[in-house]
Amino acid sequence: MFPTHRPRRLRSSETMRRMVRETILSPDDFILPIFVTFGKGVKKPIPSMPGCCQESVDEVVKTARETYSLGIPGIILFGIPEHKDETGSSAWDPGGVVQTAVRAVKDAVPELLVITDVCMCEYTSHGHCGVVEDGEVLNDPTLELLRKEALSHARAGADVVAPSDMMDGRVLAIREALDSEGFGNVPIMSYAAKYSSAFYGPFRDAAESEPRFGDRRSYQMDPANRREALKEVALDIEEGADIVMVKPALSYLDVISDVKENFDLPVAAYNVSGEYSLVKAAARLGWIDHDRVMMEVLTSIKRAGADIILTYFAPEAARLLNA
Ligand code: PBG
């Protein structure tokens, strides 16, 4: 009790604060999401995500080198294919954009971890994450497509596959497919608690994956639910997930914290496009200090319990941390 206890004593200088700091960010914490497109020499800025681009494979290789040299351990690839169709068939094309990028990056920067996002929405003409029949997204038929997609990524050399579709049973389906083809050592990072969020807005521009009709509420989680996240995570772990993800991050710090407390797997959190764009927009207007807000955001995600942070801020934050 005051005056015996004066917490300010431990805040008196930067050295003192460093000594008692509980959360320390490092470039090791980050994974950089990259949007891969077809063509050559393409680096097309994404207007709603300043600093992010759609990149052709040759450019992705350059970005991968730079990312690794900043001390960031990995990237996650999203594909923007040349052709979309009803079933999203280019998702498992061995010559598809993601598969080609995986091979090129593993060849150029073998130490960098290459994670692939496994989902149908970027490849289907209707923009939904699975097979659509009579306006409904069908669960079980989608699993077959996800198996094919994940396998094609593993064959290309992906270090980790990350299903983001939210179909029931997909982790087990993918695990079985990988194991049966000799990829028993490829881990699955599941988007276990993925919410149906308006914070994905800029990503859908970037990945050209906005659904043509309806929304994703019949498969992604209701933002109002907290306990349900524990159920989703438990199921994915039972099915064989190696890393579990909460997404988005900022409006779901309570969920990150719950997952960390209740399970012993590494926890990933996705600092999504809308969370990134809000900071960029406010900084452009001169309303906030960009770098300080960026670091505070990333620190809060780690403090909540994330072991891995997927973030478009990765290069900028790593540069600051390395300075
Ligand atoms: C899709 C996918 C989405 C994101 C990652 N994977 C979008 C969605 O579900 O609509 C969002 C990432 C972001 O907003 O940064 N499979």
Short mmCIF file of C-alpha atoms and ligand atoms in Angstrom, two decimals:
data_model
loop_
_atom_site.label_atom_id
_atom_site.label_comp_id
_atom_site.label_asym_id
_atom_site.label_seq_id
_atom_site.Cartn_x
_atom_site.Cartn_y
_atom_site.Cartn_z
CA MET A 1 0.00 0.00 0.00
CA PHE A 2 1.07 3.62 -0.62
CA PRO A 3 3.52 5.02 0.37
CA THR A 4 5.35 1.68 0.80
CA HIS A 5 4.52 0.65 -2.72
CA ARG A 6 5.37 3.06 -5.49
CA PRO A 7 5.15 1.25 -8.86
CA ARG A 8 6.62 4.34 -10.52
CA ARG A 9 10.03 3.40 -9.04
CA LEU A 10 10.39 0.78 -11.75
CA ARG A 11 9.53 3.24 -14.53
CA SER A 12 12.14 5.85 -13.71
CA SER A 13 14.46 5.36 -16.69
CA GLU A 14 14.58 3.51 -19.99
CA THR A 15 17.16 1.10 -18.57
CA MET A 16 14.93 0.39 -15.58
CA ARG A 17 11.94 -0.15 -17.89
CA ARG A 18 14.01 -2.47 -20.08
CA MET A 19 14.93 -4.53 -17.04
CA VAL A 20 11.31 -5.20 -16.06
CA ARG A 21 9.74 -5.31 -19.54
CA GLU A 22 7.49 -8.36 -19.91
CA THR A 23 6.99 -8.50 -23.65
CA ILE A 24 9.83 -8.13 -26.14
CA LEU A 25 9.11 -8.15 -29.86
CA SER A 26 11.58 -9.68 -32.27
CA PRO A 27 11.62 -10.20 -36.05
CA ASP A 28 11.43 -13.92 -35.12
CA ASP A 29 7.80 -13.34 -34.16
CA PHE A 30 6.67 -12.32 -37.64
CA ILE A 31 5.40 -13.99 -40.79
CA LEU A 32 4.90 -11.79 -43.86
CA PRO A 33 1.82 -12.42 -46.06
CA ILE A 34 2.53 -12.05 -49.80
CA PHE A 35 0.07 -11.90 -52.73
CA VAL A 36 1.39 -13.82 -55.72
CA THR A 37 0.07 -13.03 -59.18
CA PHE A 38 0.82 -14.28 -62.70
CA GLY A 39 3.11 -12.54 -65.19
CA LYS A 40 6.64 -11.25 -64.91
CA GLY A 41 8.08 -8.09 -63.39
CA VAL A 42 4.68 -7.30 -61.87
CA LYS A 43 4.59 -5.33 -58.64
CA LYS A 44 1.15 -3.79 -58.48
CA PRO A 45 0.42 -1.66 -55.41
CA ILE A 46 -2.77 -2.45 -53.51
CA PRO A 47 -4.46 0.94 -52.97
CA SER A 48 -6.20 0.03 -49.71
CA MET A 49 -3.03 -1.50 -48.23
CA PRO A 50 -0.23 1.08 -48.65
CA GLY A 51 3.15 -0.66 -48.87
CA CYS A 52 1.65 -3.99 -50.07
CA CYS A 53 1.64 -5.25 -53.66
CA GLN A 54 0.47 -8.07 -55.85
CA GLU A 55 3.74 -9.56 -57.06
CA SER A 56 4.71 -11.94 -59.84
CA VAL A 57 6.92 -14.89 -58.91
CA ASP A 58 10.21 -13.18 -59.86
CA GLU A 59 9.32 -10.26 -57.58
CA VAL A 60 8.23 -12.59 -54.78
CA VAL A 61 11.71 -14.11 -54.86
CA LYS A 62 13.24 -10.65 -54.32
CA THR A 63 10.83 -9.91 -51.49
CA ALA A 64 11.61 -13.30 -49.95
CA ARG A 65 15.35 -12.56 -49.94
CA GLU A 66 14.79 -9.19 -48.33
CA THR A 67 12.40 -10.67 -45.76
CA TYR A 68 14.91 -13.30 -44.72
CA SER A 69 17.72 -10.76 -44.51
CA LEU A 70 15.61 -8.75 -42.03
CA GLY A 71 15.54 -11.76 -39.70
CA ILE A 72 11.92 -12.70 -40.41
CA PRO A 73 11.61 -16.51 -40.43
CA GLY A 74 8.80 -16.98 -42.92
CA ILE A 75 6.25 -15.84 -45.45
CA ILE A 76 2.70 -16.97 -46.20
CA LEU A 77 1.60 -17.02 -49.83
CA PHE A 78 -1.82 -16.14 -51.26
CA GLY A 79 -2.48 -16.76 -54.94
CA ILE A 80 -4.23 -14.58 -57.49
CA PRO A 81 -4.66 -16.95 -60.41
CA GLU A 82 -5.04 -16.01 -64.05
CA HIS A 83 -8.28 -17.97 -64.37
CA LYS A 84 -11.06 -18.56 -61.87
CA ASP A 85 -13.77 -21.17 -62.36
CA GLU A 86 -16.71 -22.69 -60.52
CA THR A 87 -14.62 -25.31 -58.65
CA GLY A 88 -11.44 -23.24 -58.33
CA SER A 89 -9.40 -25.80 -60.23
CA SER A 90 -6.26 -23.68 -60.52
CA ALA A 91 -5.90 -24.05 -56.73
CA TRP A 92 -4.27 -27.47 -57.21
CA ASP A 93 -2.58 -26.82 -60.57
CA PRO A 94 1.08 -27.89 -60.20
CA GLY A 95 1.94 -24.94 -62.44
CA GLY A 96 -0.28 -22.51 -60.48
CA VAL A 97 0.99 -19.21 -59.11
CA VAL A 98 1.47 -20.39 -55.53
CA GLN A 99 3.08 -23.70 -56.50
CA THR A 100 5.48 -21.90 -58.85
CA ALA A 101 6.30 -19.30 -56.20
CA VAL A 102 6.96 -21.98 -53.57
CA ARG A 103 9.45 -23.74 -55.83
CA ALA A 104 11.18 -20.49 -56.79
CA VAL A 105 11.48 -19.21 -53.21
CA LYS A 106 12.66 -22.56 -51.79
CA ASP A 107 15.26 -22.62 -54.54
CA ALA A 108 16.49 -19.07 -53.93
CA VAL A 109 16.18 -18.79 -50.13
CA PRO A 110 15.99 -22.37 -48.79
CA GLU A 111 16.14 -21.34 -45.12
CA LEU A 112 13.08 -19.09 -45.33
CA LEU A 113 9.91 -20.92 -44.25
CA VAL A 114 7.27 -20.92 -46.94
CA ILE A 115 3.73 -21.33 -45.64
CA THR A 116 0.82 -21.59 -48.06
CA ASP A 117 -2.74 -20.46 -47.46
CA VAL A 118 -5.03 -23.33 -48.37
CA CYS A 119 -8.44 -22.01 -49.42
CA MET A 120 -10.67 -21.93 -52.46
CA CYS A 121 -11.97 -18.34 -52.39
CA GLU A 122 -9.18 -16.83 -54.46
CA TYR A 123 -9.70 -19.45 -57.18
CA THR A 124 -13.48 -19.81 -57.47
CA SER A 125 -15.55 -17.62 -59.80
CA HIS A 126 -18.17 -17.15 -57.07
CA GLY A 127 -15.54 -16.17 -54.46
CA HIS A 128 -16.68 -18.61 -51.76
CA CYS A 129 -14.30 -20.88 -49.86
CA GLY A 130 -15.78 -24.14 -51.16
CA VAL A 131 -18.12 -25.99 -53.48
CA VAL A 132 -21.34 -24.07 -54.07
CA GLU A 133 -24.66 -25.73 -54.89
CA ASP A 134 -27.97 -23.87 -55.00
CA GLY A 135 -26.40 -20.91 -53.25
CA GLU A 136 -25.05 -23.04 -50.40
CA VAL A 137 -21.40 -23.73 -49.53
CA LEU A 138 -21.12 -27.49 -49.14
CA ASN A 139 -18.81 -28.81 -46.44
CA ASP A 140 -17.84 -32.40 -47.26
CA PRO A 141 -17.36 -32.03 -51.04
CA THR A 142 -15.05 -29.08 -50.32
CA LEU A 143 -12.73 -31.29 -48.25
CA GLU A 144 -11.71 -33.20 -51.36
CA LEU A 145 -10.63 -29.97 -53.08
CA LEU A 146 -8.70 -28.79 -50.03
CA ARG A 147 -6.84 -32.10 -49.90
CA LYS A 148 -5.80 -31.69 -53.51
CA GLU A 149 -4.75 -28.09 -52.96
CA ALA A 150 -2.71 -28.83 -49.82
CA LEU A 151 -1.03 -31.79 -51.49
CA SER A 152 -0.05 -29.73 -54.51
CA HIS A 153 1.52 -27.15 -52.18
CA ALA A 154 3.44 -29.86 -50.32
CA ARG A 155 4.64 -31.36 -53.60
CA ALA A 156 5.92 -27.92 -54.62
CA GLY A 157 7.93 -27.82 -51.37
CA ALA A 158 5.79 -25.83 -48.92
CA ASP A 159 7.17 -26.03 -45.37
CA VAL A 160 3.76 -25.55 -43.70
CA VAL A 161 0.20 -25.58 -45.04
CA ALA A 162 -2.40 -23.28 -43.53
CA PRO A 163 -6.09 -24.02 -44.22
CA SER A 164 -8.21 -20.87 -43.87
CA ASP A 165 -11.55 -22.05 -45.23
CA MET A 166 -13.32 -23.00 -41.94
CA MET A 167 -14.94 -26.17 -43.31
CA ASP A 168 -15.53 -28.78 -40.59
CA GLY A 169 -13.08 -31.65 -40.66
CA ARG A 170 -10.56 -30.09 -43.01
CA VAL A 171 -7.53 -30.50 -40.75
CA LEU A 172 -8.07 -34.26 -40.57
CA ALA A 173 -8.76 -34.47 -44.30
CA ILE A 174 -5.54 -32.60 -45.12
CA ARG A 175 -3.50 -34.53 -42.52
CA GLU A 176 -4.59 -37.84 -44.04
CA ALA A 177 -3.85 -36.66 -47.56
CA LEU A 178 -0.37 -35.41 -46.61
CA ASP A 179 0.48 -38.57 -44.65
CA SER A 180 -0.67 -40.90 -47.41
CA GLU A 181 1.61 -39.20 -49.93
CA GLY A 182 4.75 -39.14 -47.80
CA PHE A 183 4.38 -35.63 -46.37
CA GLY A 184 4.03 -36.73 -42.77
CA ASN A 185 6.55 -34.08 -41.71
CA VAL A 186 4.69 -31.10 -43.15
CA PRO A 187 2.95 -29.27 -40.29
CA ILE A 188 -0.56 -27.83 -40.47
CA MET A 189 -1.15 -24.34 -39.14
CA SER A 190 -4.93 -24.15 -38.97
CA TYR A 191 -6.92 -20.95 -38.99
CA ALA A 192 -8.79 -22.52 -36.08
CA ALA A 193 -10.79 -19.57 -34.76
CA LYS A 194 -11.43 -17.49 -37.84
CA TYR A 195 -14.18 -14.95 -37.47
CA SER A 196 -16.51 -13.57 -40.10
CA SER A 197 -14.97 -10.13 -39.99
CA ALA A 198 -15.32 -6.83 -41.80
CA PHE A 199 -11.61 -6.33 -41.12
CA TYR A 200 -10.88 -8.55 -44.16
CA GLY A 201 -12.17 -5.84 -46.53
CA PRO A 202 -8.83 -4.65 -47.99
CA PHE A 203 -7.56 -8.27 -48.34
CA ARG A 204 -10.51 -9.15 -50.55
CA ASP A 205 -9.52 -6.27 -52.87
CA ALA A 206 -5.92 -7.48 -52.76
CA ALA A 207 -6.73 -11.14 -53.39
CA GLU A 208 -9.79 -10.41 -55.55
CA SER A 209 -11.75 -12.85 -53.41
CA GLU A 210 -14.93 -10.96 -52.44
CA PRO A 211 -17.89 -13.39 -52.59
CA ARG A 212 -20.18 -12.66 -55.57
CA PHE A 213 -23.27 -13.38 -53.50
CA GLY A 214 -24.01 -13.58 -49.79
CA ASP A 215 -21.26 -13.62 -47.17
CA ARG A 216 -19.14 -16.09 -45.22
CA ARG A 217 -21.26 -16.25 -42.06
CA SER A 218 -22.34 -19.84 -42.61
CA TYR A 219 -18.75 -21.05 -42.21
CA GLN A 220 -16.66 -18.36 -40.47
CA MET A 221 -17.32 -17.70 -36.78
CA ASP A 222 -19.70 -15.17 -35.28
CA PRO A 223 -17.66 -12.26 -33.82
CA ALA A 224 -19.84 -12.38 -30.70
CA ASN A 225 -18.61 -15.85 -29.65
CA ARG A 226 -15.72 -16.49 -27.30
CA ARG A 227 -16.26 -19.99 -25.88
CA GLU A 228 -16.93 -21.38 -29.35
CA ALA A 229 -13.32 -20.51 -30.26
CA LEU A 230 -12.11 -23.03 -27.68
CA LYS A 231 -14.29 -25.68 -29.27
CA GLU A 232 -12.95 -24.91 -32.75
CA VAL A 233 -9.36 -25.00 -31.50
CA ALA A 234 -9.90 -28.27 -29.57
CA LEU A 235 -11.38 -29.92 -32.67
CA ASP A 236 -8.51 -28.81 -34.89
CA ILE A 237 -5.97 -30.11 -32.37
CA GLU A 238 -7.80 -33.45 -32.21
CA GLU A 239 -7.67 -33.59 -35.99
CA GLY A 240 -3.92 -33.03 -35.99
CA ALA A 241 -3.21 -29.30 -36.17
CA ASP A 242 0.36 -28.36 -35.18
CA ILE A 243 -0.19 -24.61 -34.78
CA VAL A 244 -3.55 -22.94 -34.16
CA MET A 245 -4.45 -19.47 -35.32
CA VAL A 246 -6.84 -16.79 -34.15
CA LYS A 247 -7.95 -14.31 -36.79
CA PRO A 248 -8.35 -11.31 -36.79
CA ALA A 249 -6.07 -10.33 -33.92
CA LEU A 250 -6.91 -6.93 -32.47
CA SER A 251 -10.62 -7.23 -31.83
CA TYR A 252 -9.97 -10.78 -30.59
CA LEU A 253 -7.17 -10.39 -28.04
CA ASP A 254 -9.40 -12.08 -25.45
CA VAL A 255 -9.66 -15.10 -27.73
CA ILE A 256 -5.88 -15.22 -28.26
CA SER A 257 -5.43 -15.13 -24.50
CA ASP A 258 -8.00 -17.91 -23.93
CA VAL A 259 -6.39 -20.15 -26.55
CA LYS A 260 -2.95 -19.59 -25.05
CA GLU A 261 -4.18 -20.48 -21.56
CA ASN A 262 -6.11 -23.56 -22.54
CA PHE A 263 -3.81 -25.32 -25.02
CA ASP A 264 -0.12 -26.07 -25.27
CA LEU A 265 0.40 -25.67 -29.02
CA PRO A 266 2.04 -22.60 -30.55
CA VAL A 267 -0.58 -19.90 -31.08
CA ALA A 268 -0.56 -17.74 -34.19
CA ALA A 269 -2.54 -14.53 -34.64
CA TYR A 270 -3.32 -12.82 -37.92
CA ASN A 271 -3.05 -9.02 -37.79
CA VAL A 272 -5.37 -8.71 -40.79
CA SER A 273 -5.61 -6.26 -43.66
CA GLY A 274 -8.22 -3.95 -42.12
CA GLU A 275 -6.17 -3.64 -38.94
CA TYR A 276 -3.17 -2.67 -41.05
CA SER A 277 -5.09 -0.22 -43.24
CA LEU A 278 -6.64 1.61 -40.27
CA VAL A 279 -3.16 2.43 -38.98
CA LYS A 280 -1.91 3.44 -42.44
CA ALA A 281 -4.92 5.68 -43.08
CA ALA A 282 -4.81 7.45 -39.73
CA ALA A 283 -1.05 7.96 -40.09
CA ARG A 284 -1.52 9.48 -43.55
CA LEU A 285 -4.01 11.92 -42.10
CA GLY A 286 -1.44 12.84 -39.48
CA TRP A 287 -3.71 11.66 -36.69
CA ILE A 288 -1.41 9.10 -35.11
CA ASP A 289 2.31 8.30 -34.87
CA HIS A 290 2.63 5.42 -37.32
CA ASP A 291 5.66 3.65 -35.90
CA ARG A 292 4.59 3.88 -32.28
CA VAL A 293 1.08 2.65 -33.05
CA MET A 294 2.46 -0.19 -35.17
CA MET A 295 4.76 -1.38 -32.38
CA GLU A 296 2.02 -1.01 -29.77
CA VAL A 297 -0.36 -3.07 -31.90
CA LEU A 298 2.20 -5.84 -32.43
CA THR A 299 3.24 -5.82 -28.77
CA SER A 300 -0.39 -6.16 -27.68
CA ILE A 301 -0.86 -9.21 -29.89
CA LYS A 302 2.23 -10.85 -28.44
CA ARG A 303 1.30 -9.84 -24.88
CA ALA A 304 -2.13 -11.46 -25.34
CA GLY A 305 -0.34 -14.75 -26.04
CA ALA A 306 0.56 -15.02 -29.73
CA ASP A 307 3.78 -16.89 -30.46
CA ILE A 308 3.59 -16.09 -34.16
CA ILE A 309 2.18 -12.90 -35.70
CA LEU A 310 1.17 -12.83 -39.35
CA THR A 311 1.44 -9.18 -40.29
CA TYR A 312 1.86 -6.88 -43.27
CA PHE A 313 3.93 -4.70 -40.92
CA ALA A 314 6.64 -7.39 -40.70
CA PRO A 315 9.36 -5.65 -42.80
CA GLU A 316 8.77 -2.20 -41.32
CA ALA A 317 8.64 -3.49 -37.76
CA ALA A 318 11.72 -5.69 -38.27
CA ARG A 319 13.65 -2.71 -39.64
CA LEU A 320 12.80 -0.70 -36.54
CA LEU A 321 13.73 -3.58 -34.23
CA ASN A 322 17.03 -4.12 -36.07
CA ALA A 323 17.95 -0.43 -36.04
C1 PBG B 1 -9.23 -16.49 -47.25
C2 PBG B 1 -8.48 -15.59 -46.40
C3 PBG B 1 -8.91 -14.33 -46.01
C4 PBG B 1 -7.85 -13.77 -45.29
C5 PBG B 1 -6.83 -14.72 -45.23
N1 PBG B 1 -7.26 -15.86 -45.89
C6 PBG B 1 -10.11 -13.59 -46.33
C7 PBG B 1 -11.45 -14.08 -46.09
O1 PBG B 1 -11.70 -15.03 -45.36
O2 PBG B 1 -12.33 -13.48 -46.69
C8 PBG B 1 -7.85 -12.40 -44.71
C9 PBG B 1 -6.55 -11.78 -44.45
C10 PBG B 1 -6.57 -10.33 -44.23
O3 PBG B 1 -7.62 -9.66 -44.17
O4 PBG B 1 -5.47 -9.78 -44.11
N2 PBG B 1 -9.24 -17.59 -47.38
#
